[in-house]
Amino acid sequence: MEEMEGTYRVLQSPAARLGVQATAGVSTLEPGQSLSTATTAAFFKPRGRGIQLVVQLLDDVEEQFEVEQKAHGQALMDEIFQRLNLVEKDYFGLEFHNSRGNEIWLEPAKLIVKQVRRPKNTVFRLSVKFFPPDPGQLQEEYTRYLFALQIKRDLAENKLMCNENTSALIISHLLQSEIGDCDKDVDLDYLKNNTLLPNQKTLQEKIIEFHRQNTGQTPAESDFQVLEIARKLEMYGIRFHPASDREGTKINLAVAHMGVLVFQGNTKINTFNWAKIRKLSFKRKRFLIKLHPEVQDSYQDTLEFLLADRDLCKIFWKNCVEYHTFFRLMDQPKPKAKPVLFSRGSSFRYSGRTQKQLVDYMRESVVKTTPYQRRHSRARVSARTLSADVPKQSLSFTEGVEVPDSPSSAAVSFQSIQSACRTVADSRPIYPDNSSVLLVSKHSAQRPPTEVKMRPALEEAWKTSDQPSPITLQGSLVDSLQLSPLTTRSPFSVLVSGSQMSNLNLPSQSLSPLQSPILSDVGSMRVDDEEEAQRKRYPADKAYFIAKEILTTERTYLKDLEVITVWFRSAVIKESAMPEGLMTLLFSNIDPFYEFHRGFLKEIEQRLALWEGRSNAHAKGDYQRIGDVMLRNMCVLKEFTSYLQKHDEVLTELEKATKRSKKLEGVYKEFELQKVCYLPLNTFLLKPIQRLMHYKLILERLCKHYHPDHRDYGDCRDALKEVGEMSAQLHGSLIRLENFQKLTELQRDLIGIDNLILPGRDFIREGCLYKLTKKGLQQRMFFLFSDMLLYTSKGVTASNQFKVHGQLPLYGMIIEESENEWSVPHCFTIYSSQKTIVVAASSRVEMGKWIEDLNMAIEVVKKSNEKRDTILESNICDRSNRSSDEVSLEQESEDDTHSSRSSLDRPTHHRANTTMHVCWHRNTSVSMLDHSVAVENQLSGYLLRKFKNSNGWQKLWVVFTNFCLFFYKTHQDDYPLASLPLLGYTVSMPTDSDHIHKDYVFKLQFKSHVYFFRAESEYTFERWMEVIKSATSSPGQKIHLSLKDTWMS
């Protein structure tokens, strides 16, 4: 029988197994295999045995995997992920070269033998398939390690193209990860034996120079730095697909998380965001992109690109389908039903979890302890690293809708950690390197009792973590070390004889605007029961903790001032975007406060250190007070009143300048997207006046606590008098400024209205209501002002801005409850001079808030327009008596023409984590009165946090402001790792079913999301409960009534 090269290996027929001679046909023999040996091997082969496939892992090690002969691609991938203990597996895929030499992805839903011509002779490569925009979105250290290996591979294969400095910097971090701190001879030897770059020899000196700067970094830190640098490159995660446009110009197509990219050479010339794309398709070798008409700009409705052949075109189309599904959809699409007779088009669908599902899985699941291996790492690790605490992997408690291609970032710099640790690196012993293989537990593992014993420096965890001692070097050193994730106790289990270790101290993502919040345990101290039993809480005087509140909030306040004086100044100077006159006006009014409060903070830190007994003064009792410090500084601060009175002018001029100058407007909006600007920018300009209110409230608590005979009472009373005079003088300015700030914030987030900021217009309430239309109840965002009511919805653009659908004047408006009339719960009707609409609230409480504020605002407008009441009286009466079928239920769509074309074409720079977005997702509302109460109840300090299903407590620096908790590793950090909007949450004490047997613990819950926080004292516990209740519940009827007269005056 003639031997022919076959296509697929098929199962033997029953006749063949019985020895019957087979008829001639297509052979299934592998090259070099004879028929007799094949028959013999097949006869003696055990039944059910699969095929052996070779997979090259990301560390270039080739391993064999056995799967069934008729296995799908998913079976092979599951085998690989199980062997690697990989949890975030959906980011990865298997690449191979098909018979035409094209590099394609193995499809999980298809049989392997139908995709690969000779599976046994094919080498599959494990590779990163989906590159998220930010490495902070990767929850596990092991995942980041594999991503770093992918970057290493791309550099070596010249797929990640960058300049020489950048490539040398990345390689220096890879060297730090694999061989530890810089040793020139070791570096040269390693570079000689390993090719990491095509032009490696010419960059050796530069690589070694950069490597010296990485001293002290752990492998995990180095991995993160590799990803942090790579993600900023234009070629990050890009795979070129050569093509040409209609004019025949040679281009390269690529797909990324944000959409389809077009390159000319290595330069990106165009980006088609997913929000702009209506449909992707291909016909033979033509790749077609159909755009939404409203966002096509100068492009044609359908764009056409020509690839080399149909197969390459289909490969790229499949990549686009998978990227779009993974990053943009909430759930994976259902498989397309197979037609009975014939099909039209491709049935290909992405098979796997979307990024949203993956994030939710990481949040809800409790991942078991699993080891992983750094095969090539020979990094030397000092004793400080061996005592490092590796917190549990980053946990997400996402509640909003995730927008993966949003511009936010949660990358966290490790410079502060490194600097804190390098101060003691030389004083710690270095362990010899005697192993090239390292197995490390990715999650906390139990240590022997002898290792669990707490170091003396940690015995006063609460005390030393908050106050860096100005008295002794040792005090400040202990503080910085204790806050560093590199120097706390390690629950690691080192499974080999070497002393190498891989630390997990990387943050998770920020804060994608609507993915709030992603909270990492990074940098937080795990407080075990053994440590807690040894913690000393002293002094126990309530006055001490009130004084400590001044310290903690002052630290946050100074960081807020730095947003303007340091970060924003740097941004405008770099771009030369601000006029000289405005620069002088702005910074001459802010800089004096910054310098004053720097000195004030140092003085408070010194006094608290003495109060805590870190010197002999504690025995004398001379420094267990704070009133003298407050009185002295409040008297000095009084001299700054003239600067505070100019803040009104500063905000107004800044707003005018941003409207006049496109350059300044661009810098302003870009800066608001930076992680350091965690609130709207002009909010930080209000902080100096708001801080006076905080001093007043704290001093009132101190005076209430002290007996009049106490030696500190007199100073506190006098300080309260000084700050009270300043507060009363600036109270009116603060109300105007807060209203102006809110209007400017809404002006930027609303499209379709250009004159929101008008004299005499006051913001009253914003929130979510459901509007009755012909399509039923549709979610709308309502904004109530002193003269009108706006209702909006999310636009069709990629932005998170709200598009105005209608404006209803308050004059002549009537509000009526209409639950019985429309059979809709919590429903009321709004009769206005223009139209009548029916809306429903999420609860009776929400309905009551809206009706109360609407009626109050209508009454104010009515009194101011008393002369016009008689003219419209008859019309209003007729309108109120109309039957239900006369109420207009207009047809609305997301393409409402109220939004002009120019509004839709605006740049999509905006903040996406403002109060309005939280109200939209939580179906609630917030009034200006709520904002005022929240301003008075700002708080910050260290808390221990625990998830519902976690075992240990993590120490975090927490800041409460703007109805939100912001989480930091330490108080020195410049920007938060994550945030938790509190609107909709309930705060309570833990119940018996929660099994929390600790003091000073409060519980936050929203639906199934449960978090526990522990304070250090009864006073701080009560304060946190107080401020959080102010955000999770309305201030109440009492406050509304008390301010009613203010509105009417």
Short mmCIF file of C-alpha atoms in Angstrom, two decimals, residues 821-1000:
data_model
loop_
_atom_site.label_atom_id
_atom_site.label_comp_id
_atom_site.label_asym_id
_atom_site.label_seq_id
_atom_site.Cartn_x
_atom_site.Cartn_y
_atom_site.Cartn_z
CA GLU A 821 -53.10 56.34 39.45
CA TRP A 822 -50.23 54.62 37.64
CA SER A 823 -49.91 51.47 39.78
CA VAL A 824 -46.18 52.15 40.10
CA PRO A 825 -44.59 52.04 43.59
CA HIS A 826 -43.11 55.29 44.93
CA CYS A 827 -44.43 57.19 41.93
CA PHE A 828 -45.19 60.92 41.66
CA THR A 829 -46.16 63.26 38.84
CA ILE A 830 -44.39 66.51 37.95
CA TYR A 831 -46.63 69.09 36.23
CA SER A 832 -44.65 71.91 34.65
CA SER A 833 -45.47 74.70 32.23
CA GLN A 834 -43.73 72.79 29.42
CA LYS A 835 -44.65 69.15 29.94
CA THR A 836 -45.82 66.63 32.50
CA ILE A 837 -43.71 63.65 33.46
CA VAL A 838 -44.20 60.68 35.76
CA VAL A 839 -41.24 59.44 37.77
CA ALA A 840 -40.67 56.72 40.36
CA ALA A 841 -38.11 56.59 43.16
CA SER A 842 -36.32 53.50 44.44
CA SER A 843 -38.03 53.73 47.83
CA ARG A 844 -40.62 55.71 49.74
CA VAL A 845 -37.85 57.49 51.64
CA GLU A 846 -36.25 58.62 48.37
CA MET A 847 -39.61 59.76 47.05
CA GLY A 848 -40.16 61.79 50.21
CA LYS A 849 -36.79 63.53 49.86
CA TRP A 850 -37.48 64.54 46.26
CA ILE A 851 -41.02 65.76 46.92
CA GLU A 852 -39.88 67.75 49.95
CA ASP A 853 -37.01 69.46 48.14
CA LEU A 854 -39.08 70.09 45.02
CA ASN A 855 -41.93 71.67 46.96
CA MET A 856 -39.49 73.76 49.00
CA ALA A 857 -37.73 75.01 45.86
CA ILE A 858 -41.05 75.70 44.11
CA GLU A 859 -42.22 77.73 47.10
CA VAL A 860 -39.06 79.85 46.99
CA VAL A 861 -39.51 80.48 43.24
CA LYS A 862 -43.17 81.26 43.76
CA LYS A 863 -42.44 83.90 46.40
CA SER A 864 -39.82 85.52 44.20
CA ASN A 865 -42.31 85.68 41.31
CA GLU A 866 -45.41 86.67 43.29
CA LYS A 867 -46.58 89.13 40.63
CA ARG A 868 -46.78 86.43 37.98
CA ASP A 869 -48.83 83.96 40.03
CA THR A 870 -52.20 85.36 38.99
CA ILE A 871 -51.36 85.04 35.30
CA LEU A 872 -50.53 81.34 35.48
CA GLU A 873 -53.02 80.34 38.19
CA SER A 874 -55.73 79.16 35.85
CA ASN A 875 -53.27 77.17 33.71
CA ILE A 876 -51.85 75.43 36.75
CA CYS A 877 -55.31 74.48 38.03
CA ASP A 878 -56.28 73.07 34.64
CA ARG A 879 -53.04 71.13 34.51
CA SER A 880 -53.48 69.63 37.95
CA ASN A 881 -56.95 68.37 37.11
CA ARG A 882 -55.96 66.52 33.97
CA SER A 883 -56.66 62.82 33.81
CA SER A 884 -53.89 60.28 33.72
CA ASP A 885 -54.22 59.58 30.00
CA GLU A 886 -53.34 63.20 29.24
CA VAL A 887 -49.89 62.88 30.78
CA SER A 888 -47.35 62.88 27.96
CA LEU A 889 -45.31 59.70 27.75
CA GLU A 890 -42.90 60.87 25.08
CA GLN A 891 -40.75 58.44 23.15
CA GLU A 892 -37.15 58.76 24.38
CA SER A 893 -33.98 57.18 23.11
CA GLU A 894 -30.33 57.43 23.94
CA ASP A 895 -29.91 59.47 20.76
CA ASP A 896 -32.09 62.34 22.00
CA THR A 897 -31.58 65.42 19.88
CA HIS A 898 -31.33 67.64 22.96
CA SER A 899 -27.63 66.92 22.89
CA SER A 900 -26.01 68.88 20.10
CA ARG A 901 -23.45 67.46 17.73
CA SER A 902 -20.83 69.76 19.16
CA SER A 903 -21.50 68.39 22.61
CA LEU A 904 -21.09 64.83 21.42
CA ASP A 905 -17.83 65.66 19.75
CA ARG A 906 -16.30 67.11 22.89
CA PRO A 907 -13.21 65.40 24.25
CA THR A 908 -14.17 62.69 26.68
CA HIS A 909 -11.92 63.96 29.47
CA HIS A 910 -13.91 64.00 32.69
CA ARG A 911 -14.05 62.50 36.12
CA ALA A 912 -15.99 59.24 36.37
CA ASN A 913 -16.06 58.71 40.14
CA THR A 914 -18.11 61.75 41.14
CA THR A 915 -21.19 61.62 43.35
CA MET A 916 -23.57 61.56 40.40
CA HIS A 917 -22.11 58.29 39.09
CA VAL A 918 -22.45 56.67 42.50
CA CYS A 919 -26.06 57.85 42.73
CA TRP A 920 -26.69 56.39 39.27
CA HIS A 921 -25.44 52.94 40.22
CA ARG A 922 -26.87 52.89 43.76
CA ASN A 923 -30.31 54.30 42.79
CA THR A 924 -30.12 57.01 45.42
CA SER A 925 -29.82 60.77 45.70
CA VAL A 926 -27.74 63.40 47.52
CA SER A 927 -28.66 66.97 48.42
CA MET A 928 -26.51 70.04 48.91
CA LEU A 929 -27.33 69.77 52.59
CA ASP A 930 -25.88 66.27 52.59
CA HIS A 931 -22.72 67.67 50.98
CA SER A 932 -22.46 70.33 53.70
CA VAL A 933 -22.80 67.75 56.47
CA ALA A 934 -20.22 65.50 54.77
CA VAL A 935 -17.74 68.41 54.68
CA GLU A 936 -18.06 68.80 58.45
CA ASN A 937 -17.53 65.08 59.03
CA GLN A 938 -14.24 64.45 57.24
CA LEU A 939 -12.00 61.99 59.08
CA SER A 940 -8.81 59.99 58.55
CA GLY A 941 -6.67 57.49 60.44
CA TYR A 942 -5.55 53.89 60.58
CA LEU A 943 -8.17 51.14 60.67
CA LEU A 944 -7.95 47.37 60.64
CA ARG A 945 -10.04 45.94 57.83
CA LYS A 946 -11.41 42.45 57.32
CA PHE A 947 -13.44 40.94 54.52
CA LYS A 948 -16.43 38.78 55.28
CA ASN A 949 -14.70 35.50 54.45
CA SER A 950 -11.10 36.40 55.28
CA ASN A 951 -9.24 35.36 58.40
CA GLY A 952 -6.82 38.16 59.22
CA TRP A 953 -7.09 41.90 59.69
CA GLN A 954 -5.18 44.32 57.46
CA LYS A 955 -4.00 47.73 58.57
CA LEU A 956 -4.85 50.59 56.18
CA TRP A 957 -4.77 54.35 56.23
CA VAL A 958 -8.36 55.39 55.58
CA VAL A 959 -9.65 58.82 54.57
CA PHE A 960 -13.34 59.68 54.64
CA THR A 961 -14.46 62.57 52.44
CA ASN A 962 -17.14 63.25 49.81
CA PHE A 963 -19.29 60.25 50.90
CA CYS A 964 -16.41 57.90 50.21
CA LEU A 965 -13.68 55.93 51.99
CA PHE A 966 -10.28 56.16 50.33
CA PHE A 967 -7.73 53.48 51.19
CA TYR A 968 -3.96 53.97 51.37
CA LYS A 969 -1.11 51.75 52.48
CA THR A 970 0.28 54.46 54.73
CA HIS A 971 -0.36 58.11 55.48
CA GLN A 972 2.74 59.04 53.45
CA ASP A 973 1.23 57.83 50.17
CA ASP A 974 0.39 60.50 47.61
CA TYR A 975 -2.71 58.82 46.19
CA PRO A 976 -5.20 56.14 47.22
CA LEU A 977 -5.10 52.52 46.14
CA ALA A 978 -8.87 52.23 46.08
CA SER A 979 -12.10 53.83 47.18
CA LEU A 980 -15.42 52.69 48.58
CA PRO A 981 -18.43 54.97 47.93
CA LEU A 982 -20.69 54.72 50.97
CA LEU A 983 -23.98 55.87 49.46
CA GLY A 984 -26.42 52.99 49.87
CA TYR A 985 -24.35 51.23 52.54
CA THR A 986 -25.59 50.58 56.06
CA VAL A 987 -23.30 50.78 59.08
CA SER A 988 -23.97 48.71 62.18
CA MET A 989 -22.38 46.62 64.89
CA PRO A 990 -21.45 43.02 64.05
CA THR A 991 -23.99 40.36 65.03
CA ASP A 992 -23.33 36.98 66.60
CA SER A 993 -23.59 35.33 63.19
CA ASP A 994 -20.62 37.39 61.98
CA HIS A 995 -18.33 35.68 64.54
CA ILE A 996 -16.37 38.87 65.21
CA HIS A 997 -15.14 38.71 68.78
CA LYS A 998 -13.19 41.97 68.87
CA ASP A 999 -13.73 45.39 70.39
CA TYR A 1000 -14.50 48.58 68.48
#
